[in-house]
Amino acid sequence: MGGNAVCAWLGRVGCGNQNLVQIYTRAYHLNAPIWVQYYYYLIGLLQGNLGVSPTRGFLPVSNVLLDTLPYTIQIAFFAIVLTIILGILLGVVSALYHQKPIDKSIRTFYLAGYSSPSFLMALILIIVFVYFTHVLPSGNAADVTLSIPKPITYFPMIDSLLEGDYGYFQSSLSHVILPSLALALTTFGVITRVLRSSMLDTMHANYIRTARAKGCEENTVFFKHGLRNALIPVITISSLIVTWLITGTVFVESIFNYPGIGQYVVQALFYQDYPGILATTLVFAVIIIISNLAADIMYAVVDPQIRLG
């Protein structure tokens, strides 16, 4: 990244105080070799100490993550749901009407979607649903006039339901639609394309011919025998889609001014908040590992022939 970590933390005025600079340099071992600094960072990490965040008033980074990560998970959750629903639905319809006008229309739609970056899709949605139709809010996690619910689960939407604050829940739900939709529209096409191709290959398999020879109805053959086996590649790609959705929040949250971890990443990069950058990278890595593990477990659910062992 370059720059001086102490000056980034203390600012220009504080950086001019040599005694203060020496105190910070000794406290964080900034004069030591990089492997020594990394050693002390790992020791603090094992103790639950992620450092302090200068961009958030020197609050502990763990507290900042506790405040921002739930907002990002809210966006990612709805984006994943929309991506899976749109991807599977359009993939099935596209395979069912192979080489027909509806198939070609769907292919054009999803190609336009995942060929567009998430920030461009976000701007298009703002123009359509905010400036022209005025049906959805343009930014923030909820109406600024509403008070944030007391942290119970630390997910504001869930906490508002637990407290019976339905006004905040309705407001937060309307504010999460555009960010989630911006992410979903740029990723669902991957599922649609993979599922369509997998379905077309599966429907020519020998066991499909056997099912038809036994007199099974075409809908039973298509949905029960074909779709279930065709979902295996979709599960494989879904773990990658989770990664794209989580990292895509960096752009979407900045555009919609959504107070999640993506917006925090941008601030940390801009102000050289080293502890914040390290912590958010760690969080993203853990989410990617968990999504890959969930995909491996889902293999056995979809295909009984696959066993974990």
mmCIF file of C-alpha atoms in Angstrom:
data_model
loop_
_atom_site.group_PDB
_atom_site.id
_atom_site.type_symbol
_atom_site.label_atom_id
_atom_site.label_comp_id
_atom_site.label_asym_id
_atom_site.label_seq_id
_atom_site.Cartn_x
_atom_site.Cartn_y
_atom_site.Cartn_z
ATOM 1 C CA MET A 1 0.000 0.000 0.000
ATOM 2 C CA GLY A 2 2.864 2.360 0.655
ATOM 3 C CA GLY A 3 2.707 5.360 2.946
ATOM 4 C CA ASN A 4 3.514 5.668 6.613
ATOM 5 C CA ALA A 5 1.289 3.646 8.924
ATOM 6 C CA VAL A 6 1.845 5.974 11.873
ATOM 7 C CA CYS A 7 0.974 9.083 9.854
ATOM 8 C CA ALA A 8 -2.086 7.316 8.465
ATOM 9 C CA TRP A 9 -3.251 6.590 11.995
ATOM 10 C CA LEU A 10 -2.302 9.850 13.745
ATOM 11 C CA GLY A 11 -2.915 12.289 10.915
ATOM 12 C CA ARG A 12 -0.616 15.113 9.844
ATOM 13 C CA VAL A 13 -0.777 16.953 13.158
ATOM 14 C CA GLY A 14 -0.124 13.859 15.259
ATOM 15 C CA CYS A 15 2.622 12.702 12.915
ATOM 16 C CA GLY A 16 4.506 15.914 13.645
ATOM 17 C CA ASN A 17 4.767 14.920 17.314
ATOM 18 C CA GLN A 18 7.918 12.798 17.387
ATOM 19 C CA ASN A 19 7.306 11.506 20.921
ATOM 20 C CA LEU A 20 3.858 10.235 19.902
ATOM 21 C CA VAL A 21 5.304 8.668 16.741
ATOM 22 C CA GLN A 22 7.913 6.804 18.780
ATOM 23 C CA ILE A 23 5.266 5.534 21.200
ATOM 24 C CA TYR A 24 3.173 4.094 18.335
ATOM 25 C CA THR A 25 6.248 2.689 16.596
ATOM 26 C CA ARG A 26 7.303 0.815 19.731
ATOM 27 C CA ALA A 27 3.753 -0.302 20.553
ATOM 28 C CA TYR A 28 3.230 -1.896 17.134
ATOM 29 C CA HIS A 29 6.863 -2.977 16.495
ATOM 30 C CA LEU A 30 6.976 -0.980 13.261
ATOM 31 C CA ASN A 31 10.775 -0.847 13.275
ATOM 32 C CA ALA A 32 11.023 -4.629 13.512
ATOM 33 C CA PRO A 33 11.291 -6.911 10.444
ATOM 34 C CA ILE A 34 8.006 -7.713 8.729
ATOM 35 C CA TRP A 35 7.966 -11.317 9.995
ATOM 36 C CA VAL A 36 8.278 -10.044 13.565
ATOM 37 C CA GLN A 37 5.357 -7.679 13.031
ATOM 38 C CA TYR A 38 3.376 -10.576 11.574
ATOM 39 C CA TYR A 39 4.232 -12.729 14.601
ATOM 40 C CA TYR A 40 2.837 -10.133 16.987
ATOM 41 C CA TYR A 41 -0.241 -9.747 14.804
ATOM 42 C CA LEU A 42 -0.902 -13.491 14.965
ATOM 43 C CA ILE A 43 -0.447 -13.482 18.736
ATOM 44 C CA GLY A 44 -3.014 -10.704 19.035
ATOM 45 C CA LEU A 45 -5.309 -12.509 16.590
ATOM 46 C CA LEU A 46 -5.274 -15.675 18.702
ATOM 47 C CA GLN A 47 -6.221 -13.537 21.689
ATOM 48 C CA GLY A 48 -9.119 -11.959 19.782
ATOM 49 C CA ASN A 49 -7.303 -8.666 19.317
ATOM 50 C CA LEU A 50 -7.678 -7.372 15.736
ATOM 51 C CA GLY A 51 -6.260 -3.968 16.576
ATOM 52 C CA VAL A 52 -7.961 -0.588 16.477
ATOM 53 C CA SER A 53 -9.459 1.217 13.502
ATOM 54 C CA PRO A 54 -8.331 4.831 12.973
ATOM 55 C CA THR A 55 -11.132 5.427 10.462
ATOM 56 C CA ARG A 56 -13.695 4.691 13.183
ATOM 57 C CA GLY A 57 -12.234 6.796 15.985
ATOM 58 C CA PHE A 58 -9.758 4.118 17.115
ATOM 59 C CA LEU A 59 -12.518 1.726 18.081
ATOM 60 C CA PRO A 60 -11.489 -1.945 18.290
ATOM 61 C CA VAL A 61 -11.768 -3.521 14.840
ATOM 62 C CA SER A 62 -13.779 -6.382 16.337
ATOM 63 C CA ASN A 63 -16.454 -3.881 17.408
ATOM 64 C CA VAL A 64 -16.492 -2.293 13.954
ATOM 65 C CA LEU A 65 -16.950 -5.726 12.338
ATOM 66 C CA LEU A 66 -19.756 -6.508 14.768
ATOM 67 C CA ASP A 67 -21.513 -3.323 13.669
ATOM 68 C CA THR A 68 -20.935 -3.633 9.902
ATOM 69 C CA LEU A 69 -20.875 -7.358 9.076
ATOM 70 C CA PRO A 70 -24.587 -7.989 9.874
ATOM 71 C CA TYR A 71 -25.592 -5.366 7.297
ATOM 72 C CA THR A 72 -23.469 -7.052 4.630
ATOM 73 C CA ILE A 73 -24.893 -10.466 5.509
ATOM 74 C CA GLN A 74 -28.396 -9.012 5.098
ATOM 75 C CA ILE A 75 -27.583 -7.864 1.569
ATOM 76 C CA ALA A 76 -25.762 -11.097 0.717
ATOM 77 C CA PHE A 77 -28.612 -13.260 2.032
ATOM 78 C CA PHE A 78 -31.273 -11.637 -0.134
ATOM 79 C CA ALA A 79 -28.868 -11.516 -3.085
ATOM 80 C CA ILE A 80 -28.173 -15.250 -2.766
ATOM 81 C CA VAL A 81 -31.897 -16.046 -2.541
ATOM 82 C CA LEU A 82 -32.675 -13.923 -5.608
ATOM 83 C CA THR A 83 -29.721 -15.370 -7.507
ATOM 84 C CA ILE A 84 -30.733 -18.971 -6.845
ATOM 85 C CA ILE A 85 -34.427 -18.405 -7.597
ATOM 86 C CA LEU A 86 -33.775 -16.484 -10.816
ATOM 87 C CA GLY A 87 -30.922 -18.744 -11.898
ATOM 88 C CA ILE A 88 -32.714 -22.063 -11.399
ATOM 89 C CA LEU A 89 -36.093 -20.855 -12.674
ATOM 90 C CA LEU A 90 -34.717 -19.344 -15.874
ATOM 91 C CA GLY A 91 -32.277 -22.228 -16.329
ATOM 92 C CA VAL A 92 -35.087 -24.773 -16.224
ATOM 93 C CA VAL A 93 -37.299 -22.741 -18.563
ATOM 94 C CA SER A 94 -34.395 -22.199 -20.957
ATOM 95 C CA ALA A 95 -33.644 -25.936 -21.084
ATOM 96 C CA LEU A 96 -37.327 -26.843 -21.386
ATOM 97 C CA TYR A 97 -37.766 -24.536 -24.401
ATOM 98 C CA HIS A 98 -34.378 -25.226 -25.963
ATOM 99 C CA GLN A 99 -33.652 -23.193 -29.132
ATOM 100 C CA LYS A 100 -37.073 -21.517 -28.986
ATOM 101 C CA PRO A 101 -37.649 -17.745 -28.766
ATOM 102 C CA ILE A 102 -38.056 -17.849 -24.972
ATOM 103 C CA ASP A 103 -34.715 -19.666 -24.671
ATOM 104 C CA LYS A 104 -32.977 -17.058 -26.803
ATOM 105 C CA SER A 105 -34.565 -14.236 -24.801
ATOM 106 C CA ILE A 106 -33.382 -15.713 -21.508
ATOM 107 C CA ARG A 107 -29.875 -16.197 -22.865
ATOM 108 C CA THR A 108 -29.747 -12.562 -23.974
ATOM 109 C CA PHE A 109 -31.017 -11.436 -20.558
ATOM 110 C CA TYR A 110 -28.489 -13.338 -18.488
ATOM 111 C CA LEU A 111 -25.606 -12.507 -20.840
ATOM 112 C CA ALA A 112 -26.380 -8.809 -20.422
ATOM 113 C CA GLY A 113 -26.591 -9.322 -16.659
ATOM 114 C CA TYR A 114 -23.335 -11.041 -15.846
ATOM 115 C CA SER A 115 -21.449 -9.030 -18.460
ATOM 116 C CA SER A 116 -22.217 -5.901 -16.420
ATOM 117 C CA PRO A 117 -20.261 -4.927 -13.295
ATOM 118 C CA SER A 118 -22.244 -4.634 -10.089
ATOM 119 C CA PHE A 119 -21.674 -0.878 -9.740
ATOM 120 C CA LEU A 120 -23.100 -0.276 -13.232
ATOM 121 C CA MET A 121 -26.156 -2.399 -12.417
ATOM 122 C CA ALA A 122 -26.575 -0.450 -9.177
ATOM 123 C CA LEU A 123 -26.563 2.861 -11.039
ATOM 124 C CA ILE A 124 -29.105 1.564 -13.577
ATOM 125 C CA LEU A 125 -31.416 0.406 -10.783
ATOM 126 C CA ILE A 126 -31.145 3.791 -9.068
ATOM 127 C CA ILE A 127 -32.093 5.569 -12.281
ATOM 128 C CA VAL A 128 -35.073 3.266 -12.911
ATOM 129 C CA PHE A 129 -36.503 2.713 -9.414
ATOM 130 C CA VAL A 130 -35.492 5.942 -7.652
ATOM 131 C CA TYR A 131 -35.403 8.812 -10.125
ATOM 132 C CA PHE A 132 -38.046 7.651 -12.611
ATOM 133 C CA THR A 133 -40.541 5.486 -10.724
ATOM 134 C CA HIS A 134 -39.826 6.677 -7.137
ATOM 135 C CA VAL A 135 -40.835 3.302 -5.699
ATOM 136 C CA LEU A 136 -37.685 2.451 -3.722
ATOM 137 C CA PRO A 137 -35.238 4.425 -1.530
ATOM 138 C CA SER A 138 -31.837 5.339 -2.919
ATOM 139 C CA GLY A 139 -29.578 4.509 0.005
ATOM 140 C CA ASN A 140 -28.864 3.857 3.700
ATOM 141 C CA ALA A 141 -29.929 0.795 5.669
ATOM 142 C CA ALA A 142 -33.245 2.330 6.764
ATOM 143 C CA ASP A 143 -35.016 5.652 7.078
ATOM 144 C CA VAL A 144 -32.704 8.029 8.944
ATOM 145 C CA THR A 145 -35.614 9.225 11.104
ATOM 146 C CA LEU A 146 -36.013 5.762 12.618
ATOM 147 C CA SER A 147 -33.947 4.583 15.561
ATOM 148 C CA ILE A 148 -31.855 1.441 15.199
ATOM 149 C CA PRO A 149 -33.212 -1.500 17.246
ATOM 150 C CA LYS A 150 -31.314 -2.602 20.317
ATOM 151 C CA PRO A 151 -28.758 -5.289 19.410
ATOM 152 C CA ILE A 152 -30.084 -8.728 20.278
ATOM 153 C CA THR A 153 -28.864 -10.830 17.375
ATOM 154 C CA TYR A 154 -26.964 -7.817 15.934
ATOM 155 C CA PHE A 155 -28.952 -8.205 12.696
ATOM 156 C CA PRO A 156 -31.100 -5.042 12.590
ATOM 157 C CA MET A 157 -33.899 -6.617 10.523
ATOM 158 C CA ILE A 158 -34.227 -9.574 12.889
ATOM 159 C CA ASP A 159 -33.894 -7.390 15.984
ATOM 160 C CA SER A 160 -36.670 -5.092 14.747
ATOM 161 C CA LEU A 161 -38.993 -8.100 14.440
ATOM 162 C CA LEU A 162 -38.054 -9.352 17.899
ATOM 163 C CA GLU A 163 -38.781 -5.919 19.367
ATOM 164 C CA GLY A 164 -41.998 -5.520 17.396
ATOM 165 C CA ASP A 165 -40.646 -2.491 15.538
ATOM 166 C CA TYR A 166 -42.383 -3.259 12.257
ATOM 167 C CA GLY A 167 -41.826 0.250 10.941
ATOM 168 C CA TYR A 168 -38.060 -0.213 10.993
ATOM 169 C CA PHE A 169 -38.382 -3.713 9.539
ATOM 170 C CA GLN A 170 -40.474 -2.465 6.620
ATOM 171 C CA SER A 171 -38.063 0.399 6.017
ATOM 172 C CA SER A 172 -34.944 -1.806 6.170
ATOM 173 C CA LEU A 173 -36.578 -4.348 3.871
ATOM 174 C CA SER A 174 -37.301 -1.690 1.249
ATOM 175 C CA HIS A 175 -33.739 -0.349 1.555
ATOM 176 C CA VAL A 176 -32.140 -3.770 1.040
ATOM 177 C CA ILE A 177 -33.971 -4.552 -2.216
ATOM 178 C CA LEU A 178 -31.887 -2.469 -4.628
ATOM 179 C CA PRO A 179 -28.429 -3.466 -3.274
ATOM 180 C CA SER A 180 -29.400 -7.145 -3.274
ATOM 181 C CA LEU A 181 -30.977 -6.932 -6.711
ATOM 182 C CA ALA A 182 -27.892 -5.199 -8.118
ATOM 183 C CA LEU A 183 -25.754 -8.127 -6.976
ATOM 184 C CA ALA A 184 -28.239 -10.814 -8.038
ATOM 185 C CA LEU A 185 -28.704 -9.483 -11.570
ATOM 186 C CA THR A 186 -24.960 -9.699 -12.210
ATOM 187 C CA THR A 187 -24.572 -13.273 -10.937
ATOM 188 C CA PHE A 188 -27.760 -15.242 -11.591
ATOM 189 C CA GLY A 189 -26.787 -15.762 -15.234
ATOM 190 C CA VAL A 190 -23.952 -18.057 -14.205
ATOM 191 C CA ILE A 191 -26.417 -20.456 -12.555
ATOM 192 C CA THR A 192 -28.815 -20.161 -15.501
ATOM 193 C CA ARG A 193 -26.123 -20.959 -18.029
ATOM 194 C CA VAL A 194 -24.624 -23.865 -16.075
ATOM 195 C CA LEU A 195 -28.024 -25.380 -15.252
ATOM 196 C CA ARG A 196 -29.237 -25.063 -18.843
ATOM 197 C CA SER A 197 -26.134 -26.807 -20.183
ATOM 198 C CA SER A 198 -26.279 -29.478 -17.465
ATOM 199 C CA MET A 199 -29.969 -30.136 -18.091
ATOM 200 C CA LEU A 200 -29.433 -30.560 -21.839
ATOM 201 C CA ASP A 201 -26.624 -33.060 -21.194
ATOM 202 C CA THR A 202 -28.578 -34.925 -18.522
ATOM 203 C CA MET A 203 -31.677 -35.337 -20.670
ATOM 204 C CA HIS A 204 -29.635 -37.415 -23.148
ATOM 205 C CA ALA A 205 -28.291 -39.800 -20.498
ATOM 206 C CA ASN A 206 -29.104 -43.532 -20.532
ATOM 207 C CA TYR A 207 -31.102 -43.493 -17.283
ATOM 208 C CA ILE A 208 -33.369 -40.799 -18.776
ATOM 209 C CA ARG A 209 -34.073 -43.066 -21.747
ATOM 210 C CA THR A 210 -34.767 -45.908 -19.319
ATOM 211 C CA ALA A 211 -37.233 -43.776 -17.340
ATOM 212 C CA ARG A 212 -39.058 -42.881 -20.535
ATOM 213 C CA ALA A 213 -39.086 -46.523 -21.633
ATOM 214 C CA LYS A 214 -40.748 -47.436 -18.337
ATOM 215 C CA GLY A 215 -43.601 -45.091 -19.202
ATOM 216 C CA CYS A 216 -42.814 -42.239 -16.805
ATOM 217 C CA GLU A 217 -44.482 -38.935 -17.580
ATOM 218 C CA GLU A 218 -42.263 -36.344 -19.260
ATOM 219 C CA ASN A 219 -42.622 -33.892 -16.369
ATOM 220 C CA THR A 220 -41.534 -36.604 -13.929
ATOM 221 C CA VAL A 221 -38.560 -37.456 -16.108
ATOM 222 C CA PHE A 222 -37.596 -33.822 -16.504
ATOM 223 C CA PHE A 223 -37.980 -32.590 -12.934
ATOM 224 C CA LYS A 224 -37.435 -35.673 -10.781
ATOM 225 C CA HIS A 225 -34.711 -37.483 -12.700
ATOM 226 C CA GLY A 226 -33.167 -34.763 -14.845
ATOM 227 C CA LEU A 227 -33.231 -31.642 -12.678
ATOM 228 C CA ARG A 228 -31.948 -33.272 -9.514
ATOM 229 C CA ASN A 229 -28.852 -34.646 -11.206
ATOM 230 C CA ALA A 230 -28.311 -31.462 -13.174
ATOM 231 C CA LEU A 231 -28.127 -29.449 -9.935
ATOM 232 C CA ILE A 232 -24.735 -30.886 -8.938
ATOM 233 C CA PRO A 233 -22.719 -28.484 -11.158
ATOM 234 C CA VAL A 234 -24.937 -25.665 -9.911
ATOM 235 C CA ILE A 235 -23.954 -26.426 -6.316
ATOM 236 C CA THR A 236 -20.296 -26.361 -7.337
ATOM 237 C CA ILE A 237 -20.623 -22.931 -8.925
ATOM 238 C CA SER A 238 -22.811 -21.620 -6.093
ATOM 239 C CA SER A 239 -19.859 -21.576 -3.687
ATOM 240 C CA LEU A 240 -18.025 -19.309 -6.138
ATOM 241 C CA ILE A 241 -21.102 -17.129 -6.512
ATOM 242 C CA VAL A 242 -21.157 -16.546 -2.750
ATOM 243 C CA THR A 243 -17.600 -15.251 -3.072
ATOM 244 C CA TRP A 244 -18.602 -12.894 -5.901
ATOM 245 C CA LEU A 245 -21.603 -11.630 -3.963
ATOM 246 C CA ILE A 246 -19.640 -10.951 -0.777
ATOM 247 C CA THR A 247 -16.832 -9.141 -2.576
ATOM 248 C CA GLY A 248 -19.351 -7.319 -4.776
ATOM 249 C CA THR A 249 -20.753 -5.590 -1.707
ATOM 250 C CA VAL A 250 -17.618 -3.421 -1.695
ATOM 251 C CA PHE A 251 -18.973 -1.540 -4.732
ATOM 252 C CA VAL A 252 -22.698 -1.803 -4.061
ATOM 253 C CA GLU A 253 -22.556 -0.613 -0.460
ATOM 254 C CA SER A 254 -20.488 2.394 -1.470
ATOM 255 C CA ILE A 255 -23.028 3.416 -4.122
ATOM 256 C CA PHE A 256 -26.068 2.902 -1.887
ATOM 257 C CA ASN A 257 -24.314 4.278 1.228
ATOM 258 C CA TYR A 258 -25.153 1.033 3.009
ATOM 259 C CA PRO A 259 -23.252 0.797 6.333
ATOM 260 C CA GLY A 260 -21.844 -2.699 5.812
ATOM 261 C CA ILE A 261 -18.381 -4.185 5.748
ATOM 262 C CA GLY A 262 -18.029 -3.349 2.042
ATOM 263 C CA GLN A 263 -18.278 0.369 2.751
ATOM 264 C CA TYR A 264 -15.843 -0.078 5.629
ATOM 265 C CA VAL A 265 -13.336 -1.749 3.270
ATOM 266 C CA VAL A 266 -13.420 1.273 0.962
ATOM 267 C CA GLN A 267 -12.844 3.651 3.882
ATOM 268 C CA ALA A 268 -10.044 1.486 5.250
ATOM 269 C CA LEU A 269 -8.287 1.411 1.872
ATOM 270 C CA PHE A 270 -8.666 5.142 1.341
ATOM 271 C CA TYR A 271 -7.296 6.087 4.783
ATOM 272 C CA GLN A 272 -4.704 3.270 4.996
ATOM 273 C CA ASP A 273 -6.455 1.599 7.910
ATOM 274 C CA TYR A 274 -4.148 -1.422 8.077
ATOM 275 C CA PRO A 275 -5.911 -3.299 10.925
ATOM 276 C CA GLY A 276 -9.264 -2.832 9.182
ATOM 277 C CA ILE A 277 -7.930 -4.133 5.871
ATOM 278 C CA LEU A 278 -6.377 -7.199 7.496
ATOM 279 C CA ALA A 279 -9.514 -7.971 9.497
ATOM 280 C CA THR A 280 -11.919 -7.641 6.561
ATOM 281 C CA THR A 281 -9.662 -9.826 4.424
ATOM 282 C CA LEU A 282 -9.770 -12.440 7.167
ATOM 283 C CA VAL A 283 -13.572 -12.226 7.355
ATOM 284 C CA PHE A 284 -13.924 -12.668 3.589
ATOM 285 C CA ALA A 285 -11.596 -15.687 3.704
ATOM 286 C CA VAL A 286 -13.654 -17.347 6.459
ATOM 287 C CA ILE A 287 -16.886 -16.773 4.522
ATOM 288 C CA ILE A 288 -15.358 -18.334 1.390
ATOM 289 C CA ILE A 289 -14.208 -21.397 3.349
ATOM 290 C CA ILE A 290 -17.645 -21.830 4.932
ATOM 291 C CA SER A 291 -19.416 -21.532 1.559
ATOM 292 C CA ASN A 292 -17.135 -24.170 0.033
ATOM 293 C CA LEU A 293 -17.797 -26.484 2.979
ATOM 294 C CA ALA A 294 -21.549 -25.969 2.622
ATOM 295 C CA ALA A 295 -21.307 -26.846 -1.088
ATOM 296 C CA ASP A 296 -19.508 -30.103 -0.281
ATOM 297 C CA ILE A 297 -22.216 -31.038 2.216
ATOM 298 C CA MET A 298 -24.979 -30.238 -0.285
ATOM 299 C CA TYR A 299 -23.515 -32.743 -2.750
ATOM 300 C CA ALA A 300 -24.720 -35.606 -0.566
ATOM 301 C CA VAL A 301 -28.157 -34.021 -0.197
ATOM 302 C CA VAL A 302 -28.715 -33.649 -3.936
ATOM 303 C CA ASP A 303 -27.132 -36.932 -5.064
ATOM 304 C CA PRO A 304 -27.604 -39.952 -2.774
ATOM 305 C CA GLN A 305 -24.776 -41.728 -4.608
ATOM 306 C CA ILE A 306 -22.317 -39.239 -3.117
ATOM 307 C CA ARG A 307 -21.403 -39.965 0.472
ATOM 308 C CA LEU A 308 -19.246 -37.920 2.827
ATOM 309 C CA GLY A 309 -16.331 -39.891 4.154
#
